[in-house]
mmCIF file of C-alpha atoms and ligand atoms in Angstrom:
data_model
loop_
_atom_site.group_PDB
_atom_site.id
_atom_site.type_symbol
_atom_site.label_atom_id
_atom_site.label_comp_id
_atom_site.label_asym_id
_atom_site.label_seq_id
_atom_site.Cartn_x
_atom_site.Cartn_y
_atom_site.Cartn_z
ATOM 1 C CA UNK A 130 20.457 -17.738 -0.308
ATOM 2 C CA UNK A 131 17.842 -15.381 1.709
ATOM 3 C CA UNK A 132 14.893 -14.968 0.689
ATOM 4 C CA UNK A 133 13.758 -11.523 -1.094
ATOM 5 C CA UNK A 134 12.268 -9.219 1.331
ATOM 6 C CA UNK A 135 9.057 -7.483 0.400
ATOM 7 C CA UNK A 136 6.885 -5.040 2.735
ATOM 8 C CA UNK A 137 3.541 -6.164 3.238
ATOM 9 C CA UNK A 138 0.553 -3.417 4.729
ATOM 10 C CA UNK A 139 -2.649 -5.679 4.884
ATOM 11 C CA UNK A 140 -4.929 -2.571 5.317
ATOM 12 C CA UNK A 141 -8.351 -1.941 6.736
ATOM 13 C CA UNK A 142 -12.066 -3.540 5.344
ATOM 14 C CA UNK A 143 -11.481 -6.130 3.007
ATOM 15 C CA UNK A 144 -7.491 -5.366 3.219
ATOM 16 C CA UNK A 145 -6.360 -8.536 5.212
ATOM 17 C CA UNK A 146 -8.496 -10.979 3.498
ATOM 18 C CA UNK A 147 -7.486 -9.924 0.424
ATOM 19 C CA UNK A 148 -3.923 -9.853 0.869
ATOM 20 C CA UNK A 149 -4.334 -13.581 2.511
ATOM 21 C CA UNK A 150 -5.359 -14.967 -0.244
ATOM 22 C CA UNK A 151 -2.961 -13.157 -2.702
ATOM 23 C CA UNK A 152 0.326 -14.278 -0.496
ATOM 24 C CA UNK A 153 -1.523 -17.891 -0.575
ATOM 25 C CA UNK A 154 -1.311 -17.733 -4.544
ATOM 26 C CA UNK A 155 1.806 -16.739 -4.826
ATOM 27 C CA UNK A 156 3.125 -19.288 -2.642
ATOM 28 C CA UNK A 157 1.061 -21.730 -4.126
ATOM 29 C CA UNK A 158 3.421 -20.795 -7.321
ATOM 30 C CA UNK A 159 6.470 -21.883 -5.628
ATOM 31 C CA UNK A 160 7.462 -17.713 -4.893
ATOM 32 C CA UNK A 161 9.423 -17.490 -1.669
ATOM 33 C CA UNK A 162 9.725 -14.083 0.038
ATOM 34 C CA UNK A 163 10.221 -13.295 3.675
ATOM 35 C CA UNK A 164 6.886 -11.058 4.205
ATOM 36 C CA UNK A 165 7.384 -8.131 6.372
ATOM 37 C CA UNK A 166 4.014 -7.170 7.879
ATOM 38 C CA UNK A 167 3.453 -3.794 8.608
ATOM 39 C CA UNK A 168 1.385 -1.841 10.495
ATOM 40 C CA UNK A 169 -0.774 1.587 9.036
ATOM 41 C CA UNK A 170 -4.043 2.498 8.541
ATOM 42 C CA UNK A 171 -6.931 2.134 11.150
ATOM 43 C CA UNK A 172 -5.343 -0.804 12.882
ATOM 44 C CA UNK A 173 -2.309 1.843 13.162
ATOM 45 C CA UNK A 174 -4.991 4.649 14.978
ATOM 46 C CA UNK A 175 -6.647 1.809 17.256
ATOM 47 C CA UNK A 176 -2.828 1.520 18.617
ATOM 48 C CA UNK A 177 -2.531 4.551 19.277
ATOM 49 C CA UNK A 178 0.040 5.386 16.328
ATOM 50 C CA UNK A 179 -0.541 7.488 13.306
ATOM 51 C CA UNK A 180 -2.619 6.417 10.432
ATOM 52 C CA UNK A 181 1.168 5.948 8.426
ATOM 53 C CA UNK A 182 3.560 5.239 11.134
ATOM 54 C CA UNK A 183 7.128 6.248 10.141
ATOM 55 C CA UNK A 184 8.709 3.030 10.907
ATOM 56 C CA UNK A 185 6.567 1.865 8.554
ATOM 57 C CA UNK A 186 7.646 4.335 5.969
ATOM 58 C CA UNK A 187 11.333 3.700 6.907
ATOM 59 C CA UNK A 188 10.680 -0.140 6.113
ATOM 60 C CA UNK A 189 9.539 -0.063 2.767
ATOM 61 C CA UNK A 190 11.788 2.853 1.921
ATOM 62 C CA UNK A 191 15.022 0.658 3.150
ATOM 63 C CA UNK A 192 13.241 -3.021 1.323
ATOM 64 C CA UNK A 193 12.247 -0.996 -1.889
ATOM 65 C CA UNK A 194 8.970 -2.744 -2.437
ATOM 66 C CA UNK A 195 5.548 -3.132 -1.111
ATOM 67 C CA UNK A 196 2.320 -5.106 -1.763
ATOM 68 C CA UNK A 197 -0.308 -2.782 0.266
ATOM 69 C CA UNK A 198 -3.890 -3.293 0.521
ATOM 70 C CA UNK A 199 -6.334 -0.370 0.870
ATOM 71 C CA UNK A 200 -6.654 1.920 4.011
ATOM 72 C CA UNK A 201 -9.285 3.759 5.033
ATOM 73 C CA UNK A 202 -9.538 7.631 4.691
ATOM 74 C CA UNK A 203 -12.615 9.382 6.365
ATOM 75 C CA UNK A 204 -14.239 11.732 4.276
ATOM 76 C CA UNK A 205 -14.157 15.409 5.359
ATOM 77 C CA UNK A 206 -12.408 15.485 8.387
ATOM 78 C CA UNK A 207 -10.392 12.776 10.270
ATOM 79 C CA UNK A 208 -6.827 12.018 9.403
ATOM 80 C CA UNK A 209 -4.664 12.336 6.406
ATOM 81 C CA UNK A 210 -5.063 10.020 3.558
ATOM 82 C CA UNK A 211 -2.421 7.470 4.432
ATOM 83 C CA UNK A 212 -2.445 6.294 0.616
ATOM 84 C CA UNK A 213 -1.111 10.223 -0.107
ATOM 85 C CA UNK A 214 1.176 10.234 2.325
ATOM 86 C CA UNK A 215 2.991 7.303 1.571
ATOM 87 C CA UNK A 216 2.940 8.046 -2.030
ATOM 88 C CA UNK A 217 4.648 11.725 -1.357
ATOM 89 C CA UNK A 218 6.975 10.311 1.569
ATOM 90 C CA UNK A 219 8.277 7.662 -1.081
ATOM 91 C CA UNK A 220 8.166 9.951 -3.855
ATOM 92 C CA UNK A 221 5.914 7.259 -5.777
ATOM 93 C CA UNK A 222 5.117 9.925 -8.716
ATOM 94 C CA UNK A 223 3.601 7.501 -11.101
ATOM 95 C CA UNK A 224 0.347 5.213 -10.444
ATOM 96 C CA UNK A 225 0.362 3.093 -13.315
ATOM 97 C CA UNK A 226 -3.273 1.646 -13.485
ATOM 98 C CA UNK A 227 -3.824 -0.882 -16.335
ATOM 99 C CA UNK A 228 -7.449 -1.667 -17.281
ATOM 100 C CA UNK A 229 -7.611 -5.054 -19.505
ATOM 101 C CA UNK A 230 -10.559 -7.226 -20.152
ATOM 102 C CA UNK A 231 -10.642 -10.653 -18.727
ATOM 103 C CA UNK A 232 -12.838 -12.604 -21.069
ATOM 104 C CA UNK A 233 -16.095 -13.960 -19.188
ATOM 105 C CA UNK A 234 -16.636 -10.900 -17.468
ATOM 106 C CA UNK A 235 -20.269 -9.569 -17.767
ATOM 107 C CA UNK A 236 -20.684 -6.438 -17.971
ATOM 108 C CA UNK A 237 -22.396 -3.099 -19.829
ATOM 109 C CA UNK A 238 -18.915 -2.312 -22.052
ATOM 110 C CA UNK A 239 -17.660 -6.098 -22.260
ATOM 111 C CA UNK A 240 -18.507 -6.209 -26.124
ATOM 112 C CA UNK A 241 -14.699 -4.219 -25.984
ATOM 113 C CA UNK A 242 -11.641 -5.577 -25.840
ATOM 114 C CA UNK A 243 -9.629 -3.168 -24.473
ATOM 115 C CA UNK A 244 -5.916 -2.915 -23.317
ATOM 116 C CA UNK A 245 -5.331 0.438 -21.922
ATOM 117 C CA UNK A 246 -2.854 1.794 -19.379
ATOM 118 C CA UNK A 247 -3.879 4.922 -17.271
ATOM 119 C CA UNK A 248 -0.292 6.410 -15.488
ATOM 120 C CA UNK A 249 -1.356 9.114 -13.075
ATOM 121 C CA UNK A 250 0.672 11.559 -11.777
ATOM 122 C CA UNK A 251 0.996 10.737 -7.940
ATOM 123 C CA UNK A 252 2.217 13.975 -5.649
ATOM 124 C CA UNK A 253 1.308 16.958 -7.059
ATOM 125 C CA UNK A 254 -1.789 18.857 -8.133
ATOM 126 C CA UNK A 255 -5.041 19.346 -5.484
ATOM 127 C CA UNK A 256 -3.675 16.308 -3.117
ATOM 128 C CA UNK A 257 -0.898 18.461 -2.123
ATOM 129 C CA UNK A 258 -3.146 18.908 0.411
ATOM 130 C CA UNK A 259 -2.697 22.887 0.846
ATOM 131 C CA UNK A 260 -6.396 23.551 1.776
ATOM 132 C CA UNK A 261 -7.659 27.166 3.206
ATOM 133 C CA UNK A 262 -10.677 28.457 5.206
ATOM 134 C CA UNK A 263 -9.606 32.463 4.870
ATOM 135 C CA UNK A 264 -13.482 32.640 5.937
ATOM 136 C CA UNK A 265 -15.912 30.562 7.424
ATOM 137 C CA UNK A 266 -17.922 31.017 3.944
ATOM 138 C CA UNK A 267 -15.078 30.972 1.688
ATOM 139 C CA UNK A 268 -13.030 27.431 1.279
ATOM 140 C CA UNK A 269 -9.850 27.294 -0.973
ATOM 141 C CA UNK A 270 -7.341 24.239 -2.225
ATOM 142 C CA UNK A 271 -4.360 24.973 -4.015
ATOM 143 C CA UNK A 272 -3.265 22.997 -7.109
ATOM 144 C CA UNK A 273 0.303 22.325 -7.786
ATOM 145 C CA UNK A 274 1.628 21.409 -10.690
ATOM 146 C CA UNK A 275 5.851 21.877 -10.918
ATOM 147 C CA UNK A 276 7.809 21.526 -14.617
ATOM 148 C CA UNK A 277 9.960 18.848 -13.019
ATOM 149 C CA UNK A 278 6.953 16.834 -11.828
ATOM 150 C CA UNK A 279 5.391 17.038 -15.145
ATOM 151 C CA UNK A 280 8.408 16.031 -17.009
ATOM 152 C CA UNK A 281 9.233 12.633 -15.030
ATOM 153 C CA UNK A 282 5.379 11.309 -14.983
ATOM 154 C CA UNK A 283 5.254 12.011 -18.888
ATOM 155 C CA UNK A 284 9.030 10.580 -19.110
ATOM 156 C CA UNK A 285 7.940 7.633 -17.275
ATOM 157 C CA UNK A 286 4.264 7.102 -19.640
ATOM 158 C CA UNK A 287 6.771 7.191 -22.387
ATOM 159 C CA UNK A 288 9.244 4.865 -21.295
ATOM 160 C CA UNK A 289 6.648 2.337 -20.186
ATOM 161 C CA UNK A 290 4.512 2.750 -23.821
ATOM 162 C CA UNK A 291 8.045 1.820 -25.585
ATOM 163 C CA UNK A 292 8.638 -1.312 -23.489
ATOM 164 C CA UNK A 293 5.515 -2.544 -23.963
ATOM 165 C CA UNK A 294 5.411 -1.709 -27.256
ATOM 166 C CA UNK A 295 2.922 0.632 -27.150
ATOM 167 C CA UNK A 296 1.719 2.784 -30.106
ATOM 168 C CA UNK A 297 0.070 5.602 -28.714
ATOM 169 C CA UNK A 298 0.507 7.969 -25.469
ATOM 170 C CA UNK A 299 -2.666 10.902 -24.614
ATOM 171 C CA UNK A 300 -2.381 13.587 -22.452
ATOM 172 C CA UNK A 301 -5.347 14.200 -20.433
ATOM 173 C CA UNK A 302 -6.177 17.997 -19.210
ATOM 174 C CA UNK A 303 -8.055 20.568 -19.071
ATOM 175 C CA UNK A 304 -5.774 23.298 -20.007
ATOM 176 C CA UNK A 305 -8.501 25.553 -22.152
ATOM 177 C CA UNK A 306 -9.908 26.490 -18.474
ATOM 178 C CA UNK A 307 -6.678 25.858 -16.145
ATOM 179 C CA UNK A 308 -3.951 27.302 -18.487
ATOM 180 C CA UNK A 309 -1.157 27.912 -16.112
ATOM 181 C CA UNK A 310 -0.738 24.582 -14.126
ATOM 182 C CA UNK A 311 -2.938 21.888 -17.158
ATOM 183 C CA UNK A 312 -1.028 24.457 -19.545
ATOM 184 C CA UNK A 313 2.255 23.404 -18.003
ATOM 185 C CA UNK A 314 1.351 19.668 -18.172
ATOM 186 C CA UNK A 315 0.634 20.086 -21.948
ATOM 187 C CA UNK A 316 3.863 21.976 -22.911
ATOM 188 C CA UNK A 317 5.998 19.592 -20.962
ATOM 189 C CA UNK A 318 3.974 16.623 -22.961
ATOM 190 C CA UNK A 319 4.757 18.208 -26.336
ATOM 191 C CA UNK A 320 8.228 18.850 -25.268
ATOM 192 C CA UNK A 321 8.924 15.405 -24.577
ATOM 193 C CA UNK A 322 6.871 13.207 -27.181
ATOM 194 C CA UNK A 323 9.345 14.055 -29.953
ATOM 195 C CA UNK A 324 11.695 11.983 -28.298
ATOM 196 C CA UNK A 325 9.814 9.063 -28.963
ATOM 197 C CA UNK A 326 9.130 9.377 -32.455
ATOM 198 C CA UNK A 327 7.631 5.781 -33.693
ATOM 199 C CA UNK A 328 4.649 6.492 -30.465
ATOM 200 C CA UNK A 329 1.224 8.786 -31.292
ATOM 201 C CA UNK A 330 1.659 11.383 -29.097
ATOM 202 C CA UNK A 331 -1.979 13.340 -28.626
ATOM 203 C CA UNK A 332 -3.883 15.145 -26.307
ATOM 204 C CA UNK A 333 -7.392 15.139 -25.162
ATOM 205 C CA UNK A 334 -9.940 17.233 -23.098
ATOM 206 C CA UNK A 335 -10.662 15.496 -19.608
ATOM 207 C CA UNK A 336 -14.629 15.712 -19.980
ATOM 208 C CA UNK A 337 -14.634 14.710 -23.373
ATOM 209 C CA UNK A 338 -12.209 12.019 -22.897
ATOM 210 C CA UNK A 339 -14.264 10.193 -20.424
ATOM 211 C CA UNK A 340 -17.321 11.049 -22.572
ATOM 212 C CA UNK A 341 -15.113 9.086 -25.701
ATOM 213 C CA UNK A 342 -13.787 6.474 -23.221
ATOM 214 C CA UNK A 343 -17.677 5.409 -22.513
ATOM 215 C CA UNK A 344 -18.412 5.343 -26.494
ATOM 216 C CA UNK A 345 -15.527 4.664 -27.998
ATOM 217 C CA UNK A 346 -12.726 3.274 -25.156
ATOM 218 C CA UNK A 347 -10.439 1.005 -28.361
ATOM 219 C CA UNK A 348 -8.957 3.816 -29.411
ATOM 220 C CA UNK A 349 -7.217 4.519 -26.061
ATOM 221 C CA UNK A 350 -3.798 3.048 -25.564
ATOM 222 C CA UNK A 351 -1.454 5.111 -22.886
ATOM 223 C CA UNK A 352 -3.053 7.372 -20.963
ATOM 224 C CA UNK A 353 -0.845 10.237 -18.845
ATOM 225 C CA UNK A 354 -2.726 12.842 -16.519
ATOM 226 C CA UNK A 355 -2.861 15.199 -13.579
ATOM 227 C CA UNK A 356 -3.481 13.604 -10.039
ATOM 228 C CA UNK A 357 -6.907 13.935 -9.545
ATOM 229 C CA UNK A 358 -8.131 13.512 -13.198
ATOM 230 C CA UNK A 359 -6.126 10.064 -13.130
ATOM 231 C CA UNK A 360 -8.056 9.482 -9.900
ATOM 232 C CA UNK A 361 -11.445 9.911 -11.313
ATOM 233 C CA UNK A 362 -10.473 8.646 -15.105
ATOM 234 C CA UNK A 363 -8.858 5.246 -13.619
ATOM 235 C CA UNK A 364 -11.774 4.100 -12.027
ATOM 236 C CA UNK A 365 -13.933 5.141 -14.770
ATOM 237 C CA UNK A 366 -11.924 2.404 -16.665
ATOM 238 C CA UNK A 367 -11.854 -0.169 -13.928
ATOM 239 C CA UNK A 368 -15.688 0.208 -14.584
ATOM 240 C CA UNK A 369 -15.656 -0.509 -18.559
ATOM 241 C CA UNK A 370 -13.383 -3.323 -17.894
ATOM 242 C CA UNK A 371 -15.702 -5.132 -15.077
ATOM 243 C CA UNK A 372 -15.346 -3.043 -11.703
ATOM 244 C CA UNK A 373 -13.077 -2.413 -9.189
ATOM 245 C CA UNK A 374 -12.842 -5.819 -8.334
ATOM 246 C CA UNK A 375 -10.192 -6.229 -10.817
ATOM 247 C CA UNK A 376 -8.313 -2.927 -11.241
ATOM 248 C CA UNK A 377 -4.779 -2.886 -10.194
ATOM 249 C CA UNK A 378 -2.094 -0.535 -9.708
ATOM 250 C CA UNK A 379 1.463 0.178 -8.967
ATOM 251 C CA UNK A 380 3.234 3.338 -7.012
ATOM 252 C CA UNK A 381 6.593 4.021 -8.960
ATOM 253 C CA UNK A 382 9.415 6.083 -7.548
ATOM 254 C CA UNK A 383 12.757 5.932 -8.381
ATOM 255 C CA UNK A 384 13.964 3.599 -5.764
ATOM 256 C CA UNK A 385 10.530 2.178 -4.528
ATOM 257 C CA UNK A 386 7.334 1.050 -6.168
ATOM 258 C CA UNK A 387 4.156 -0.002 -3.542
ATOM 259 C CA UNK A 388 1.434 -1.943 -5.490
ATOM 260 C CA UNK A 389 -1.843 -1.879 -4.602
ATOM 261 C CA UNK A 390 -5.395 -2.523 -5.665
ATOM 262 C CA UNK A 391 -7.228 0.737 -7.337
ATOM 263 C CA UNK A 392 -10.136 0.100 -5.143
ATOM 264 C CA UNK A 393 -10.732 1.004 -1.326
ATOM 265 C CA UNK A 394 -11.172 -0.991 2.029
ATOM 266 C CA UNK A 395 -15.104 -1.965 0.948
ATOM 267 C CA UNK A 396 -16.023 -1.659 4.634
ATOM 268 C CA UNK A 397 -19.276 -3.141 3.496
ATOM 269 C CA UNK A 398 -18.406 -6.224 2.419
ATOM 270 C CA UNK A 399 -15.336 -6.724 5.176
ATOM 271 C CA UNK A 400 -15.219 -9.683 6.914
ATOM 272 C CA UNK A 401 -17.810 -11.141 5.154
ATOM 273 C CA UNK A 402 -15.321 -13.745 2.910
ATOM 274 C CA UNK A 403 -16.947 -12.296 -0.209
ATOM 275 C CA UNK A 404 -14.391 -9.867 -1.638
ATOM 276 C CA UNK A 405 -12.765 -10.182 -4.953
ATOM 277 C CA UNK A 406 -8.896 -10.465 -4.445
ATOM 278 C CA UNK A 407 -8.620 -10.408 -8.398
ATOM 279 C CA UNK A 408 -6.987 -6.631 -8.269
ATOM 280 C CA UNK A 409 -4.626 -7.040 -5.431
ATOM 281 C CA UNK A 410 -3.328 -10.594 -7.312
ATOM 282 C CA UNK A 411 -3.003 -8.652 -10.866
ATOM 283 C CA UNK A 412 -1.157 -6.232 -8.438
ATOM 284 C CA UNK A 413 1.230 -8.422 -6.877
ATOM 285 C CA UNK A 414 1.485 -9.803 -10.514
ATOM 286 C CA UNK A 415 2.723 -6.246 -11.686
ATOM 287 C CA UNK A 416 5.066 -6.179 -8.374
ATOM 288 C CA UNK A 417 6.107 -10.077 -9.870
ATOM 289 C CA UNK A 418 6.969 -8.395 -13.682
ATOM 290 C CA UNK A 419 8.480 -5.600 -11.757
ATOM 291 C CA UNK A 420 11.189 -8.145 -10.170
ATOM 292 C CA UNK A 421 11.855 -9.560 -13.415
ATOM 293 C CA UNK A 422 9.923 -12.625 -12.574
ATOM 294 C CA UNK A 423 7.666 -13.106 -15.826
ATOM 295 C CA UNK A 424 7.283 -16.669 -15.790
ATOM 296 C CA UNK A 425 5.446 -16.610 -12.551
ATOM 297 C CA UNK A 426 3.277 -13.707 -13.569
ATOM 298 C CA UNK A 427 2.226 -15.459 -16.735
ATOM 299 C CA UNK A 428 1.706 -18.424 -14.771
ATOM 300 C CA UNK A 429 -0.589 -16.945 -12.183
ATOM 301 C CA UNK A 430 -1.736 -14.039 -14.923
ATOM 302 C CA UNK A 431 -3.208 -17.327 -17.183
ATOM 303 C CA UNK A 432 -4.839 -18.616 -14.334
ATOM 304 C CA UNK A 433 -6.871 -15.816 -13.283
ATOM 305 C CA UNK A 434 -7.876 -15.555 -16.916
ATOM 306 C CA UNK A 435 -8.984 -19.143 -17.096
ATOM 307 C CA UNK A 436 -10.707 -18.867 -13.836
ATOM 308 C CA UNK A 437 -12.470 -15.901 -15.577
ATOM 309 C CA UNK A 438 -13.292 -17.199 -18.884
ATOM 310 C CA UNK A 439 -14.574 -20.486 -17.299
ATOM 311 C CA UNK A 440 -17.019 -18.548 -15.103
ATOM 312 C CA UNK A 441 -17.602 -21.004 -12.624
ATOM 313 C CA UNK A 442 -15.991 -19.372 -9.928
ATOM 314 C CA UNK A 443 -16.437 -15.695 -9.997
ATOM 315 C CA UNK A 444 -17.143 -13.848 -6.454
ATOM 316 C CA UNK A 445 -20.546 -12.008 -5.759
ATOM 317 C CA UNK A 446 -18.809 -8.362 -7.609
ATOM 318 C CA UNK A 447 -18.803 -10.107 -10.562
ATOM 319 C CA UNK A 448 -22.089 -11.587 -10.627
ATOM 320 C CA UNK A 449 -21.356 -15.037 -8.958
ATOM 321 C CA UNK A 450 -21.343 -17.195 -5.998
ATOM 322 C CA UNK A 451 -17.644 -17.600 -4.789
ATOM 323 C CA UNK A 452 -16.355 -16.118 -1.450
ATOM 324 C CA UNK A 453 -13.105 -15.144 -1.860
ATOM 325 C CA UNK A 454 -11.466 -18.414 -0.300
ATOM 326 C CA UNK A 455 -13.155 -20.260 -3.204
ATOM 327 C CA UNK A 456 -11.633 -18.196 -5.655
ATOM 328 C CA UNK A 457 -8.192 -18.910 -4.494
ATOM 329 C CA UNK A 458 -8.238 -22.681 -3.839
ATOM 330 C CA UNK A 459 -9.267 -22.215 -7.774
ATOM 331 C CA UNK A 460 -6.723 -19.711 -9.080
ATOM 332 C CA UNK A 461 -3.978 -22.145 -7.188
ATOM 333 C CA UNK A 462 -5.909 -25.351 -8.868
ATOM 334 C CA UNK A 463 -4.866 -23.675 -12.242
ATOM 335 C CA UNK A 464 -1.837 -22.106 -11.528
ATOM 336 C CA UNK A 465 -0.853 -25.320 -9.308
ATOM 337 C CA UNK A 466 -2.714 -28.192 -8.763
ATOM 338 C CA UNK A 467 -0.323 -29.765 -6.562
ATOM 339 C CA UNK A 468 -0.317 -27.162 -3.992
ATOM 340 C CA UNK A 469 -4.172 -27.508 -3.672
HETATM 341 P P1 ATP B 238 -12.886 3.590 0.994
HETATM 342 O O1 ATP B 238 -13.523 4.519 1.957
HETATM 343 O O2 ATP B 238 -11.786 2.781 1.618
HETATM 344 O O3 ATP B 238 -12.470 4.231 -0.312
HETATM 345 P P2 ATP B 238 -15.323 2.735 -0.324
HETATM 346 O O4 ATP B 238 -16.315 1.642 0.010
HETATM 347 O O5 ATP B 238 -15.760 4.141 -0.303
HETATM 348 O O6 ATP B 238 -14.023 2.504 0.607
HETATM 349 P P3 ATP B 238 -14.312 1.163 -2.419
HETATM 350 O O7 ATP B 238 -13.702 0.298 -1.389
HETATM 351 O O8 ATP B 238 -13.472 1.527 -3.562
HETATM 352 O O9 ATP B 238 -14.789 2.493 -1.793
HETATM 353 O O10 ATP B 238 -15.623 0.418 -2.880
HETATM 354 C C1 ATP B 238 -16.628 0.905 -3.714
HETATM 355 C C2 ATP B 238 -17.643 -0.226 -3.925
HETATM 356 O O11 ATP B 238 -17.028 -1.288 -4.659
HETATM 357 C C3 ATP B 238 -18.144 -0.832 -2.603
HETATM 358 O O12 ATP B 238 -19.529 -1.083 -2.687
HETATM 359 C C4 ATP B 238 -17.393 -2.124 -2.483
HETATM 360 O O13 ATP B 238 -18.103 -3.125 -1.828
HETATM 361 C C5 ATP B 238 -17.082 -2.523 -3.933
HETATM 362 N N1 ATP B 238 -15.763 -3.158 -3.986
HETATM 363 C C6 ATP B 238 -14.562 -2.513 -3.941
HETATM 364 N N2 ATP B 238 -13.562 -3.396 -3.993
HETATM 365 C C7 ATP B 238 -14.105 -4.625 -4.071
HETATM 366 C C8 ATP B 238 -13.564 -5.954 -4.124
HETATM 367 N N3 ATP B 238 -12.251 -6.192 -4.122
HETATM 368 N N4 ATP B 238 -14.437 -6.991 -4.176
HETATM 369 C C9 ATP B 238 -15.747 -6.764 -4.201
HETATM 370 N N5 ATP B 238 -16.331 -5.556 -4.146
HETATM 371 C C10 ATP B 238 -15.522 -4.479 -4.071
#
C-alpha cells in the first residue's frame, strides 16, 4: 500500500529545526508518510520565487493536508503575509487554537488548569488586506465581515464543542462599538446556537474577555471570534498556559486543513538548537487526530506530557536546559524507547 502523502513547508527561523525534530517523533512512533517538502517563505524570496509560490499552493490543495512551520512576514512593508495567503487561497476559515496545561510547566497562571479551545475566524475581517492611503496623512483598512463567513466559523465552533463534548461555546466581539460587521458576527452566533441546545451558548466583550481570561480563564471552554481578535486573544492564552512554545493550531477548510504552530519563525533563537518543538508536535498531533489516527496521538500526546511533568528536560522557553535535539531523543524515549 503507498504511503499517505502529507505536504510539508519547513519555514523560516526556527521553522526547519522544528519540523526536524517533529517528523523524527513521529517516525519514531512507527507513522509512515511520504513527506512532500515544499518550498515558501524567505527561502522561496532568496530563489527568486514569491514568498507562497503557487505550485506550492497547488500541492497541498491536490494532497489535502499540511504540517507548516512558521514564515516570516516583515512588518510594515515587504511582502504579503504568506500565512494569509495560504489560509485565503485554501479557504482555511477556521484556526482552531487549543490552549491546555501541561502539568510541570512554571509559569505566572499555572495554579489553572485550563482546557480551552480558541477557533478563529481565518479570511475575513482587517486581513483582507484592503488597505488605503487616500492621503499621505490619512491611512485606512477595511474590515470585512460576510453572513456566510460568519455562519461556517460559528457552524464549525459548534460542531467541534459537540464532538468533544464540550459544554460551552462564547462569542467574542466588540459589537457595542462595531455594530454592523461584530453586529453581524453576533446575530449569526445567536442564530445558530439554538441548534445545539445541550451547549452554553454566550457572548462576551473582547476587552473584558481578555481582562476575565487573565483573572478568571476556568470558566472559558469554546471560544469563536473575528480574525484579528482570535489573533491577539490566542496568544494571550498560549501565554496563561506556558508560552508560545507550546501553542498549536490547525487551518480548517473544507477539503484541506494546514497545521501549524501559533508562534512565529523566532529569528532570534534560529539556528541556535534551542527552540521548543512542543507546539509544532501538539500540531502534527492535531493533524494525527485529524486522520483518524488517535492511538498515535495519545501515544506521542502522553509523552510530551510526561516529558513535561518530569521536568528534566524542558528547553530554555520553558525555564530549562534542553536544546531542542534533547527534547526529542526524550519525547521518542517515552513514546518509543526502541527507536532511541
Ligand atoms: P515572526 O516575525 O515570524 O512573527 P517573532 O519573533 O516576531 O517572529 P515569534 O516567533 O512568535 O514572533 O516569537 C516571539 C518570542 O517567543 C520570541 O522571543 C521567540 O524567541 C519566542 N519563541 C517563539 N516560539 C518559540 C519556540 N518554539 N521556542 C522557543 N521560543 C520561542
Amino acid at each position: 500500500m503507498s504511503k499517505r502523502k502529507i505536504a510539508v513547508l519547513p519555514g523560516d527561523g526556527i521553522g526547519p529545526e522544528i519540523m526536524d525534530a517533529t517528523i523524527s517523533i513521529l517516525e519514531a512512533t512507527g507513522f509512515e508518510a511520504d513527506w512532500v517538502f515544499l518550498e515558501g517563505g524567505l527561502g522561496a524570496l532568496e530563489k527568486g520565487l514569491p514568498a507562497l509560490p503557487p505550485e506550492t499552493i497547488d500541492t497541498i490543495r491536490e494532497i489535502g493536508i499540511a504540517l507548516k512551520g512558521p514564515t516570516t512576514t516583515p512588518k510594515g512593508g515587504g511582502h504579503v503575509s504568506a500565512n494569509v495567503q495560504l489560509r485565503q487561497a485554501l479557504d482555511l476559515y477556521a484556526n482552531v487554537r487549543p490552549a491546555k496545561t501541561l502539568p510541570g510547566v512554571k509559569g505566572p497562571f499555572m495554579g489553572h488548569k485550563l482546557d480551552m479551545v480558541i477557533v478563529r475566524e481565518n479570511t475575513e475581517d482587517l486581513y483582507a488586506g484592503i488597505e488605503i492611503l487616500p492621503h499621505p496623512d490619512l491611512a485606512q483598512a477595511i474590515k470585512v465581515i460576510t453572513r456566510p463567513g460568519c455562519q461556517r466559523v460559528i457552524r464549525y465552533a459548534f460542531e467541534m464543542a459537540r464532538r468533544e463534548g464540550r459544554t460551552r461555546v462564547t462569542a467574542v466581539h466588540k459589537a457595542n462599538i462595531m455594530k454592523i460587521t461584530d453586529g453581524m458576527f453576533l446575530e449569526e452566533f445567536f442564530k445558530i446556537a439554538p441548534e445545539y441546545p445541550e451547549i452554553k451558548a454566550d457572548d462576551i466583550i473582547v476587552d473584558n474577555c481578555c481582562m476575565q481570561l487573565v483573572t478568571n480563564p476556568e470558566q472559558f471552554d469554546v471560544l469563536v471570534t473575528e480574525n484579528l481578535y482570535g489573533d491577539i486573544v490566542s496568544d494571550l492564552c498560549a501565554g496563561l498556559v506556558g508560552g508560545l512554545g507550546l501553542a498549536p493550531g490547525a487551518n480548517i477548510g473544507d477539503n484541506c486543513a494546514v497545521f501549524e504552530a501559533v508562534h512565529g519563525s523566532a529569528p532570534d533563537i534560529a539556528g541556535k538548537g534551542v527552540a521548543n518543538p512542543t507546539a509544532l508536535l501538539l500540531s502534527a498531533i492535531m493533524m494525527l487526530r485529524h486522520l483518524g489516527l488517535n492511538e498515535q496521538a495519545d501515544q506521542i500526546a502522553n509523552s510530551v506530557l510526561r516529558v513535561c511533568s518530569d521536568g528534566k528536560c524542558l528547553t530554555m522557553d520553558l525555564g530549562g536546559k534542553a536544546s531542542t535535539n534533547e527534547y526529542k531523543v526524550e519525547v521518542i524515549r517515552q513514546c518509543a524507547p526502541a527507536a532511541v
